[in-house]
PDB file of C-alpha atoms in Angstrom:
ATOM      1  CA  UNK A   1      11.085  -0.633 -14.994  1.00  0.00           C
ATOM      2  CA  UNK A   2      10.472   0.775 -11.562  1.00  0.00           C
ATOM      3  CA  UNK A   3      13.150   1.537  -8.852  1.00  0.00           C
ATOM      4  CA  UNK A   4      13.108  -0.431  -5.820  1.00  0.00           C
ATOM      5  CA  UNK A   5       9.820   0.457  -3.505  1.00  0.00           C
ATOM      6  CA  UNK A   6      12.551   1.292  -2.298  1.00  0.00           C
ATOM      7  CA  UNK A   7      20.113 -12.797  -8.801  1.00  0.00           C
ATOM      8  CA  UNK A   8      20.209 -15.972  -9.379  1.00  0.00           C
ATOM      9  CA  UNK A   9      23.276 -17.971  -9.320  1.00  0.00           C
ATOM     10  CA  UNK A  10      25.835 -14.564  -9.195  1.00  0.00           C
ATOM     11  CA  UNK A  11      25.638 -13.034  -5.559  1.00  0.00           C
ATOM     12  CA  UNK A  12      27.481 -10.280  -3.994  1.00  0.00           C
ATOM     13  CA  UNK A  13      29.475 -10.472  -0.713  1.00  0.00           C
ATOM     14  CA  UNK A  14      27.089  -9.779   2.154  1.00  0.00           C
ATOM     15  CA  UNK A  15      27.797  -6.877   3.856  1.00  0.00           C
ATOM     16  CA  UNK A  16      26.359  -3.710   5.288  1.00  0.00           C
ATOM     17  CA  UNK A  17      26.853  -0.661   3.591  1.00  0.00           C
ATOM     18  CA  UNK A  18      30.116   0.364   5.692  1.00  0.00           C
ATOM     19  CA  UNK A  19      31.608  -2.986   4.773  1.00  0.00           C
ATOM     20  CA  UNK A  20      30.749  -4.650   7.968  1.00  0.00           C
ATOM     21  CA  UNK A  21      29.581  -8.014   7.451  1.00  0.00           C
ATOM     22  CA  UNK A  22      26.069  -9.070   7.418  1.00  0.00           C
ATOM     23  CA  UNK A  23      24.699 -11.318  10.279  1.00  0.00           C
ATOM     24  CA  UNK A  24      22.500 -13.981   9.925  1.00  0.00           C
ATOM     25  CA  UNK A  25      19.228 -12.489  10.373  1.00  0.00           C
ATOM     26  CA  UNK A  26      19.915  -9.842   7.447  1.00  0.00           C
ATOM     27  CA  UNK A  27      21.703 -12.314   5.193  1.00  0.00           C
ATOM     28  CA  UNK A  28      19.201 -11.403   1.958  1.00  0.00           C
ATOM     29  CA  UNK A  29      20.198  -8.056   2.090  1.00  0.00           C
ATOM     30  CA  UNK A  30      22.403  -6.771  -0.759  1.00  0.00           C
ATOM     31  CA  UNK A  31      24.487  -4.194   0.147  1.00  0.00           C
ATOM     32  CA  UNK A  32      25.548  -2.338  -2.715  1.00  0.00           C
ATOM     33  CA  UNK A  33      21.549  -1.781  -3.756  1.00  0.00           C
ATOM     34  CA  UNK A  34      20.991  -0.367  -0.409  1.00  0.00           C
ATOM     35  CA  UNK A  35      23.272   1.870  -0.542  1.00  0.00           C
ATOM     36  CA  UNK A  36      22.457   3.045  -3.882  1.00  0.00           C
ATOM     37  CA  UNK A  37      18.868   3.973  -2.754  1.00  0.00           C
ATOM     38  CA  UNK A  38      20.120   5.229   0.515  1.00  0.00           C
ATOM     39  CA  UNK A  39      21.876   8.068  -1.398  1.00  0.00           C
ATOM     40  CA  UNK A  40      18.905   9.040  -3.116  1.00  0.00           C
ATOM     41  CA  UNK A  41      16.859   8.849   0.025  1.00  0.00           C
ATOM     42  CA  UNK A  42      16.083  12.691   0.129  1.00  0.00           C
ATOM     43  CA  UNK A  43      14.404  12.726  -3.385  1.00  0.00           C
ATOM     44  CA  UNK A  44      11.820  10.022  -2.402  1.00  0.00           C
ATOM     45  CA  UNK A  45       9.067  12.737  -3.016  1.00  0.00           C
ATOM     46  CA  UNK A  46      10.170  14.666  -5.637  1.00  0.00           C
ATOM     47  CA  UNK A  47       7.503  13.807  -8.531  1.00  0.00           C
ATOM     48  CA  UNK A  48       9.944  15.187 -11.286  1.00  0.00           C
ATOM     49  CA  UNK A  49      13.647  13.657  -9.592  1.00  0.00           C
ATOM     50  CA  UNK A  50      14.938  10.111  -9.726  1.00  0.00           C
ATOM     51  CA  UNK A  51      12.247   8.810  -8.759  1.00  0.00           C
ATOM     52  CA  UNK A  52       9.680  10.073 -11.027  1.00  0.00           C
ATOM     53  CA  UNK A  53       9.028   6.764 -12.477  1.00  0.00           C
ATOM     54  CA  UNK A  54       7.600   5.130  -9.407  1.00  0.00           C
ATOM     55  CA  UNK A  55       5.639   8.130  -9.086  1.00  0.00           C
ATOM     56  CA  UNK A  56       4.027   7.125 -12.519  1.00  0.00           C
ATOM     57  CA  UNK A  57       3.744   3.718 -11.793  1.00  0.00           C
ATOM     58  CA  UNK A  58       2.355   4.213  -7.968  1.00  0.00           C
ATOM     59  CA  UNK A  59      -1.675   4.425  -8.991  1.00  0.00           C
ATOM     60  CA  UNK A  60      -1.912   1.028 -10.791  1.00  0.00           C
ATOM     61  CA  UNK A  61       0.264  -0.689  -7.961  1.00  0.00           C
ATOM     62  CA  UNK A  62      -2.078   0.801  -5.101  1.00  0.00           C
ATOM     63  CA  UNK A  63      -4.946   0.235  -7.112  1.00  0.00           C
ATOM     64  CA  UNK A  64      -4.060  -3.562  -7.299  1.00  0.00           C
ATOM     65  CA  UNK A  65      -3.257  -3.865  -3.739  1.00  0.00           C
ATOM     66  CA  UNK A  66      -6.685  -2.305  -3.010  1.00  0.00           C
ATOM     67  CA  UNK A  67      -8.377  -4.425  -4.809  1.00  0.00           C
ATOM     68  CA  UNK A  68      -7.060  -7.190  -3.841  1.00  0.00           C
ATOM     69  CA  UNK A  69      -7.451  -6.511  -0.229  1.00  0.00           C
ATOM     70  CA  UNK A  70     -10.891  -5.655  -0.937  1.00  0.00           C
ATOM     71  CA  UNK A  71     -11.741  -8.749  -2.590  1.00  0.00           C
ATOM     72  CA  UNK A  72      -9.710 -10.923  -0.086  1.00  0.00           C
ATOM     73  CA  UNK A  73     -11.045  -9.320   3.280  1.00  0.00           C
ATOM     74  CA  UNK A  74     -14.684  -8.340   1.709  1.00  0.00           C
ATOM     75  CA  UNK A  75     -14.229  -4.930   2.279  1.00  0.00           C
ATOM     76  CA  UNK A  76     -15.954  -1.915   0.346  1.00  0.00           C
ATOM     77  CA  UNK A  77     -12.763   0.088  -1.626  1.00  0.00           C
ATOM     78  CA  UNK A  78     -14.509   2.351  -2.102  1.00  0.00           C
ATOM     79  CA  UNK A  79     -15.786   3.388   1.683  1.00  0.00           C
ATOM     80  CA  UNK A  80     -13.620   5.420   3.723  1.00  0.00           C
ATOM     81  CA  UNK A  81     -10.966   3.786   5.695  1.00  0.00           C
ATOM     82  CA  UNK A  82     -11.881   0.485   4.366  1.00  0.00           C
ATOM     83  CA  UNK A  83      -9.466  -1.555   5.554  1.00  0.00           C
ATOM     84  CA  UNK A  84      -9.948  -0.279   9.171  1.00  0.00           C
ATOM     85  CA  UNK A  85      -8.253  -2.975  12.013  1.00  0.00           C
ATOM     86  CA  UNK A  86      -6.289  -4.703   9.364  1.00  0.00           C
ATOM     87  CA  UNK A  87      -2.371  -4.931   9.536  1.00  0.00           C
ATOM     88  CA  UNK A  88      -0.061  -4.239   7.250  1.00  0.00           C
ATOM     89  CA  UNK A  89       3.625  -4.340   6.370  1.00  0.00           C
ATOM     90  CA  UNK A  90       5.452  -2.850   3.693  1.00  0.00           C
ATOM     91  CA  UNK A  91       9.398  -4.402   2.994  1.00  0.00           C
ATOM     92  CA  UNK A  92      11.126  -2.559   0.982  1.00  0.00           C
ATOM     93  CA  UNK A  93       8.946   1.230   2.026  1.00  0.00           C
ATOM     94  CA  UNK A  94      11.863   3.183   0.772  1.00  0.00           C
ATOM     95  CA  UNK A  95      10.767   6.528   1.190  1.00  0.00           C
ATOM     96  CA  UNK A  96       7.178   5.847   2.035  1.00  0.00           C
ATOM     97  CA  UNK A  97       5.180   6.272  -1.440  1.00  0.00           C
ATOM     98  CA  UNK A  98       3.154   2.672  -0.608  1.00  0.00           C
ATOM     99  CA  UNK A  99       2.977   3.066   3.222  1.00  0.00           C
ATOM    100  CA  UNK A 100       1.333   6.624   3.494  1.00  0.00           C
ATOM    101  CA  UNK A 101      -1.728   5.824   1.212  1.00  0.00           C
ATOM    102  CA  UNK A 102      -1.929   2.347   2.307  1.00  0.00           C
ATOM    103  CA  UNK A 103      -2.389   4.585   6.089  1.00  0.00           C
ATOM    104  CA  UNK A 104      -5.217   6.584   4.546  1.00  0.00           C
ATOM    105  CA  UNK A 105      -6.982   3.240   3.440  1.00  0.00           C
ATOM    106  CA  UNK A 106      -7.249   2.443   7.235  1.00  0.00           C
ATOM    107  CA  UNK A 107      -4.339  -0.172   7.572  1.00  0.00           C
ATOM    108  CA  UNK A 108      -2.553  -0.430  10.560  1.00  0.00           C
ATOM    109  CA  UNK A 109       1.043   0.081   8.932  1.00  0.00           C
ATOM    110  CA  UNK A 110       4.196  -0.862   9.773  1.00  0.00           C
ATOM    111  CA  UNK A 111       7.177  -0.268   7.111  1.00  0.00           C
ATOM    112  CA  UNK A 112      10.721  -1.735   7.154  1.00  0.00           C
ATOM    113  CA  UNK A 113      13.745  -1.026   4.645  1.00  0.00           C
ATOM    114  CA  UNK A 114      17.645  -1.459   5.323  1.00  0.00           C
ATOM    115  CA  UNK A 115      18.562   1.892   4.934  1.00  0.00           C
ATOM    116  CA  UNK A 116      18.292   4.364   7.770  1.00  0.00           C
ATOM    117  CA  UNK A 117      18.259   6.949   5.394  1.00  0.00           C
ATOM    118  CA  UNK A 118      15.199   6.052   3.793  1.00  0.00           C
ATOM    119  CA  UNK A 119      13.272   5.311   6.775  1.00  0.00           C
ATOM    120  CA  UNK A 120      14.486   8.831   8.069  1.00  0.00           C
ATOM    121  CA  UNK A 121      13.213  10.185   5.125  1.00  0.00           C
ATOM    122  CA  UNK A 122      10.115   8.631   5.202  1.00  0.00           C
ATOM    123  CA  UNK A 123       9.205   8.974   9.068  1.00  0.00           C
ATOM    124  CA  UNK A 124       9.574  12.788   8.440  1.00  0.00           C
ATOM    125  CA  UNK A 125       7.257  13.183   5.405  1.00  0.00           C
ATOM    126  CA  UNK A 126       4.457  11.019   7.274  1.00  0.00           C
ATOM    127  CA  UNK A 127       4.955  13.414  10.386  1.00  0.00           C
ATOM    128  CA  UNK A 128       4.414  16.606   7.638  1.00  0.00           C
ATOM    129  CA  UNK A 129       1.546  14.703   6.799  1.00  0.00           C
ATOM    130  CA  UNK A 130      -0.172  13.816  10.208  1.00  0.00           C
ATOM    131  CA  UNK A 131       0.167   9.557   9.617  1.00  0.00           C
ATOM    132  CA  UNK A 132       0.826   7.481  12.382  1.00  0.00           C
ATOM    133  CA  UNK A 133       3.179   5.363  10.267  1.00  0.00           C
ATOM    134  CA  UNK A 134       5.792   2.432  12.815  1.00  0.00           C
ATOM    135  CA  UNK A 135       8.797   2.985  10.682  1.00  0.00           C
ATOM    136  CA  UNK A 136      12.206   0.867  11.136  1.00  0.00           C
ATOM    137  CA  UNK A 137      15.463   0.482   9.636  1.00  0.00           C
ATOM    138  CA  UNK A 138      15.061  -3.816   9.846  1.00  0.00           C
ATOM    139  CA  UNK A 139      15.270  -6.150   7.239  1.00  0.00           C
ATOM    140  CA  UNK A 140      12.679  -8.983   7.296  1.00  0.00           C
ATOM    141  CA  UNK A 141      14.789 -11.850   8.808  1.00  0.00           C
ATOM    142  CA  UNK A 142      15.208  -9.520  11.950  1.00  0.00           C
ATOM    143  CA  UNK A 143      11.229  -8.925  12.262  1.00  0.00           C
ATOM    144  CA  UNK A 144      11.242 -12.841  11.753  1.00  0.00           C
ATOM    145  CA  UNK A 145      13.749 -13.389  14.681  1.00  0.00           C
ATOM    146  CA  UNK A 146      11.757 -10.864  16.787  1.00  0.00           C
ATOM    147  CA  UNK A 147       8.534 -12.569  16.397  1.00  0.00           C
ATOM    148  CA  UNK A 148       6.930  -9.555  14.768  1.00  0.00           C
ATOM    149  CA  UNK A 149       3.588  -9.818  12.921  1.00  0.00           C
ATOM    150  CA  UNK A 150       2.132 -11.578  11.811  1.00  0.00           C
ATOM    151  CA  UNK A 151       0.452  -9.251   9.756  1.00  0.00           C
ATOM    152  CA  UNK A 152      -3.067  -9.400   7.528  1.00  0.00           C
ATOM    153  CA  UNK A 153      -1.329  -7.948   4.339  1.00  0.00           C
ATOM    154  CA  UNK A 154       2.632  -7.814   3.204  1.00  0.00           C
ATOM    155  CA  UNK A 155       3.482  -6.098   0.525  1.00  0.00           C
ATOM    156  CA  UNK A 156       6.924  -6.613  -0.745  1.00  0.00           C
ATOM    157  CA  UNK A 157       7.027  -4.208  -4.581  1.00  0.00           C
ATOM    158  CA  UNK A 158      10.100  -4.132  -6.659  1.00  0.00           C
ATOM    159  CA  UNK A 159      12.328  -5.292  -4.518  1.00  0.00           C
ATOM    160  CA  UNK A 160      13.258  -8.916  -4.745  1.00  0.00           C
ATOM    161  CA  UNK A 161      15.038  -8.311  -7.808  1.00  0.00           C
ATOM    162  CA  UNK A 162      17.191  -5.765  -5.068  1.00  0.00           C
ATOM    163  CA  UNK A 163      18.032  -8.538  -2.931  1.00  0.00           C
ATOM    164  CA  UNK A 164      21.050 -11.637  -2.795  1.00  0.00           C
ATOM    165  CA  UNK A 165      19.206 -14.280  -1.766  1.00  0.00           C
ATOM    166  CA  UNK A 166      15.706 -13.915  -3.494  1.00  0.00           C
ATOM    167  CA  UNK A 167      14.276 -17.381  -1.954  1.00  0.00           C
ATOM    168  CA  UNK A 168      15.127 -16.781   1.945  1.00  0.00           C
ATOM    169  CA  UNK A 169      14.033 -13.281   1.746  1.00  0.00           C
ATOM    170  CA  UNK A 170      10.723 -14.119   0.066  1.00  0.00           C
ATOM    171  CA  UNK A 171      10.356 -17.205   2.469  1.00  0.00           C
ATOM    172  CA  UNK A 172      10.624 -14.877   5.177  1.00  0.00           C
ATOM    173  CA  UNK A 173       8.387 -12.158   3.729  1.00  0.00           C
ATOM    174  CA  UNK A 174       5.461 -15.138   3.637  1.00  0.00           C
ATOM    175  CA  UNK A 175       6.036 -16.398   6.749  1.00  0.00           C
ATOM    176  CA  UNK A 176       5.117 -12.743   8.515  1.00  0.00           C
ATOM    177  CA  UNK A 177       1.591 -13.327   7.195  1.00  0.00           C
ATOM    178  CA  UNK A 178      -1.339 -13.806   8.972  1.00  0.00           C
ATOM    179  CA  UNK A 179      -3.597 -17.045   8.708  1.00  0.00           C
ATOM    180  CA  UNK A 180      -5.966 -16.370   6.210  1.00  0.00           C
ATOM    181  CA  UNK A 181      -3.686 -13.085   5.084  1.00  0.00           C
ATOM    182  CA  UNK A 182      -2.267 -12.347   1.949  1.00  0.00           C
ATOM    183  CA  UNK A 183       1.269 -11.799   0.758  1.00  0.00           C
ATOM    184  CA  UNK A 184       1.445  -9.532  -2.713  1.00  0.00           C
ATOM    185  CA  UNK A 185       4.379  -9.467  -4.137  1.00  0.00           C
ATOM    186  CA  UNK A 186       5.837  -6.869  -7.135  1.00  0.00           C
ATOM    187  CA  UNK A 187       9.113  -7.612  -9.295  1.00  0.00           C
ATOM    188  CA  UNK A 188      10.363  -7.995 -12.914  1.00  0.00           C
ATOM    189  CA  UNK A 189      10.230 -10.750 -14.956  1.00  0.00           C
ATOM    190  CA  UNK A 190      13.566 -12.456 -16.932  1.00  0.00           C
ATOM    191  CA  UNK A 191      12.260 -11.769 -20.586  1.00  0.00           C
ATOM    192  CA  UNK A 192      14.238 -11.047 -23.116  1.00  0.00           C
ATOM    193  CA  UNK A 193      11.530  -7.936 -23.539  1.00  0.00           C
ATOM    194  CA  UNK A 194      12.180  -6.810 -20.341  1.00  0.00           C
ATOM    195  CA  UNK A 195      15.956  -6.587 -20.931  1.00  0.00           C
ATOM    196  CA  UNK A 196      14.942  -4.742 -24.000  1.00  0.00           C
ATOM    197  CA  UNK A 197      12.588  -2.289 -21.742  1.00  0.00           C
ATOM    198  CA  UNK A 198      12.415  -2.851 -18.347  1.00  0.00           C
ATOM    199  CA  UNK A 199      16.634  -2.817 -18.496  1.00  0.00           C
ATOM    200  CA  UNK A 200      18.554  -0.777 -21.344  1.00  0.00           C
ATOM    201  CA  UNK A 201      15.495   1.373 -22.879  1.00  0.00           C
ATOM    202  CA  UNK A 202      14.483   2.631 -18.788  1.00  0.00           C
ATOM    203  CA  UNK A 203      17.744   3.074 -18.153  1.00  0.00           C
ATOM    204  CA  UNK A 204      20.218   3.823 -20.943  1.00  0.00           C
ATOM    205  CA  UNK A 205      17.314   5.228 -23.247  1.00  0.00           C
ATOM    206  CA  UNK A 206      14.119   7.114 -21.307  1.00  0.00           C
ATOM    207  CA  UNK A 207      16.496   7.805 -18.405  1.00  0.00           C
ATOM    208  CA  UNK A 208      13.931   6.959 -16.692  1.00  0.00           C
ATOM    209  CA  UNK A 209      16.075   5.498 -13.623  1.00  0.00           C
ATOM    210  CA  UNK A 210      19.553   5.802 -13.425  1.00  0.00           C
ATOM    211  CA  UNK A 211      22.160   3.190 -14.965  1.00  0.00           C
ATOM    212  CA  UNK A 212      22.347   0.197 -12.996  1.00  0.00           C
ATOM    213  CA  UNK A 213      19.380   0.277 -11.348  1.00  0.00           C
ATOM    214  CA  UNK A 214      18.423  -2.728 -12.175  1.00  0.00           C
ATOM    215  CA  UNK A 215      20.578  -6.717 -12.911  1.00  0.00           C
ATOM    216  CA  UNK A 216      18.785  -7.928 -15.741  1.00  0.00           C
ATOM    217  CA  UNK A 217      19.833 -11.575 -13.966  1.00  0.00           C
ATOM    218  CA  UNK A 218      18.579 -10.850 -10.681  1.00  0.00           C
ATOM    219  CA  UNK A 219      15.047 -10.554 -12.864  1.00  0.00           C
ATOM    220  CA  UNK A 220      12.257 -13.510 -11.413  1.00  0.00           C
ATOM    221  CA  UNK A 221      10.434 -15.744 -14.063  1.00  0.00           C
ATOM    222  CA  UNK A 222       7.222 -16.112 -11.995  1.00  0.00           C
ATOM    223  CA  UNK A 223       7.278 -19.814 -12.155  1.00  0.00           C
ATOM    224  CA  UNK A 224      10.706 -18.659 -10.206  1.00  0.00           C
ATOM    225  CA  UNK A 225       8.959 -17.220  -7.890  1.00  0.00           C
ATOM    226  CA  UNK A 226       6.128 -19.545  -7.593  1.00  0.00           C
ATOM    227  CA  UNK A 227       8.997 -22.751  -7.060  1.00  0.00           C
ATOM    228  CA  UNK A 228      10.678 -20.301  -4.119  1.00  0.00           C
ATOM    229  CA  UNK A 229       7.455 -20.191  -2.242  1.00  0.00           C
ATOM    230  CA  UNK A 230       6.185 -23.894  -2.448  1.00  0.00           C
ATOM    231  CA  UNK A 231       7.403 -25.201   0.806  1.00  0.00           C
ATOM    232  CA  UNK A 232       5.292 -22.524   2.205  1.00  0.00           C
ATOM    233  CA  UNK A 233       1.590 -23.149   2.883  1.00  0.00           C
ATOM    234  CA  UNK A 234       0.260 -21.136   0.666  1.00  0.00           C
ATOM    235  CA  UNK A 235      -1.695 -20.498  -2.322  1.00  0.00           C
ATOM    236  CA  UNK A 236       0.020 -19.070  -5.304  1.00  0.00           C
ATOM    237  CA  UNK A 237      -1.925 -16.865  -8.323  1.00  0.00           C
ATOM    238  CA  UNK A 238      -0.777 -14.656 -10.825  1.00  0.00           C
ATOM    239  CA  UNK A 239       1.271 -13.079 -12.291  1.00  0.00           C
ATOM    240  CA  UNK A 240      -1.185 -10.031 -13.194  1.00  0.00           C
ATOM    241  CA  UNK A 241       0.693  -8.031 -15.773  1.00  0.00           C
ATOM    242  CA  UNK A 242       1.357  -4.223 -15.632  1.00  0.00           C
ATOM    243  CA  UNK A 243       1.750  -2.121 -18.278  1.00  0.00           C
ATOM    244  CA  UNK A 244       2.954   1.013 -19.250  1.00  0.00           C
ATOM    245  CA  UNK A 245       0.937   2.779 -22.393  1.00  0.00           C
ATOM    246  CA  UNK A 246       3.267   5.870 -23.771  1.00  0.00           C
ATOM    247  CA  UNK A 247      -0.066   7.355 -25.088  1.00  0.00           C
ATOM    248  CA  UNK A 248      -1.344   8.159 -22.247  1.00  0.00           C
ATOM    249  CA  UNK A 249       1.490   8.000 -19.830  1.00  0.00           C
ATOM    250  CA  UNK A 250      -0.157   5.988 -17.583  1.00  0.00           C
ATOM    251  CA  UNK A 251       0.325   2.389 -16.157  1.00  0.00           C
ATOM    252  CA  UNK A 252      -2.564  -0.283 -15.713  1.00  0.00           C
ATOM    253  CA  UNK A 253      -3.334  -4.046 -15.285  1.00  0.00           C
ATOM    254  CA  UNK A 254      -3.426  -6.651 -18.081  1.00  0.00           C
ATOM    255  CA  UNK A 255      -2.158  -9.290 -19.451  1.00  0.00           C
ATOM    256  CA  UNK A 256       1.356  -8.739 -20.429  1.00  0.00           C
ATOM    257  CA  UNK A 257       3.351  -9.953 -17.634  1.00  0.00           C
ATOM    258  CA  UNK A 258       6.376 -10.182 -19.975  1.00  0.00           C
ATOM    259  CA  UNK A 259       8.581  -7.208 -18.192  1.00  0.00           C
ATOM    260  CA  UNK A 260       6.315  -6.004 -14.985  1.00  0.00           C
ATOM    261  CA  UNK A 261       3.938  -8.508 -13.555  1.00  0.00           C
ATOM    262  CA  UNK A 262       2.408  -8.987  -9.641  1.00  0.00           C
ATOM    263  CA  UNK A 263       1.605 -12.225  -7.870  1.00  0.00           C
ATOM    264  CA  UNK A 264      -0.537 -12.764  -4.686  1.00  0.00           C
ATOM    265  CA  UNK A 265      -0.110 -15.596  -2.316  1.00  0.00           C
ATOM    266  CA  UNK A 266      -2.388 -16.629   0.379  1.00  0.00           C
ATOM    267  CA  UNK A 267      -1.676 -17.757   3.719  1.00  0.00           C
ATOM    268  CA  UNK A 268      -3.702 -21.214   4.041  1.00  0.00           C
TER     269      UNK A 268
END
């Protein structure tokens, strides 16, 4: 399920979205999905447009991050501005939905994506809303070339499954995390259930997100996932499943990690 917060062996040409090819410090980018959210990026914040889904599934991703943060960094959740002189960077922000309450938590946010018309989209909504939000059109190898960071939390949410190269791009997402910090990561897993839901039922079926959303082969087996970051020094757990009861509309943690799952790595 889930659109990006906005492939495996099969990769697209790189290339921007006006056909320009992609340099070297952008080369995980896939063009054709960032344009694809870039044309929806005015409906970010309408709970009942294309987007609606994420809009569901929001709580039980910012309540994981939360409490993971809280647990990590020994912070009170439930105090205000908890995480108060702690960084943070969301890749992938789309149209803002993580970065803005991630703001009111206290973070010190900064949030990239790859199309201007997202982060347009989402500097304007966080200026309606009074957030001092750094926003940038950047993908992650150019904050790596810049030396940005590095940063207490990254979040990266539904969005590896978006990109070409899945292992440089989530190398690079771990390596703009701070000693000690914590990298939490958000994607799809390659299940034969989750081409059942997560693929032709949320797309084809609920119309829940529109057709083609989503490459059921781009999907990442967290043992994937786990293999992509083991050069890295860090420390790998997960996945934490998240799932979606019909009942009461409403997504939450448990064990299932079969379509949606989360993983958290740590920074030695």
């Amino acid at each position: 399920m889930a659109a990006s917060n906005d492939p495996l062996s099969q990769r697209k040409p790189q290339s921007d979205t006006a056909g320009t090819p992609v340099g070297p410090h952008g080369a995980s980018i896939d063009p054709a999905d960032v344009a694809r959210f870039a044309a929806q990026a005015a409906e970010w914040w309408d709970p009942k447009g294309p987007f609606a889904p994420l809009h569901r599934f929001n709580p039980a991703r910012l309540t994981f991050v939360r409490d993971q943060a809280a647990a990590h960094f020994g912070r009170d959740p439930r105090a205000r501005a908890a995480f108060q002189g702690l960084s943070l960077l969301d890749i992938g922000c789309g149209g803002g939905l993580i970065a803005e309450p991630m703001r009111r938590m206290g973070f010190a946010v900064t949030a990239v994506d790859a199309a201007p018309e997202n982060i347009g989209t989402a500097r304007a909504h966080a200026e309606q809303s009074g957030l001092d939000i750094t926003y940038r059109a950047a993908t992650v190898e150019q904050l790596e070339a810049e030396g940005a960071g590095p940063f207490d939390v990254v979040l990266t949410l539904e969005v590896i499954e978006h990109v070409a190269d899945p292992a440089a791009f989530i190398r690079a997402c771990s390596r703009l995390v701070a000693p000690g910090g914590i990298l939490i990561v958000a994607t799809l897993n390659r299940t034969l259930k989750a081409l059942a839901l997560g693929k032709v039922a949320a797309e084809y079926i609920l119309r829940w997100v529109p057709a083609g959303t989503h490459d059921w082969r781009q999907f990442i087996k967290p043992d994937e996932l786990r293999a992509m970051l083991a050069s890295e020094p860090l420390t790998v757990t997960g996945p934490f499943g998240l799932a979606y009861d019909p009942l009461a509309d409403r997504w939450s943690q448990g064990d299932d990690a079969d379509i949606n799952y989360m993983m958290v790595a740590t920074r030695d």
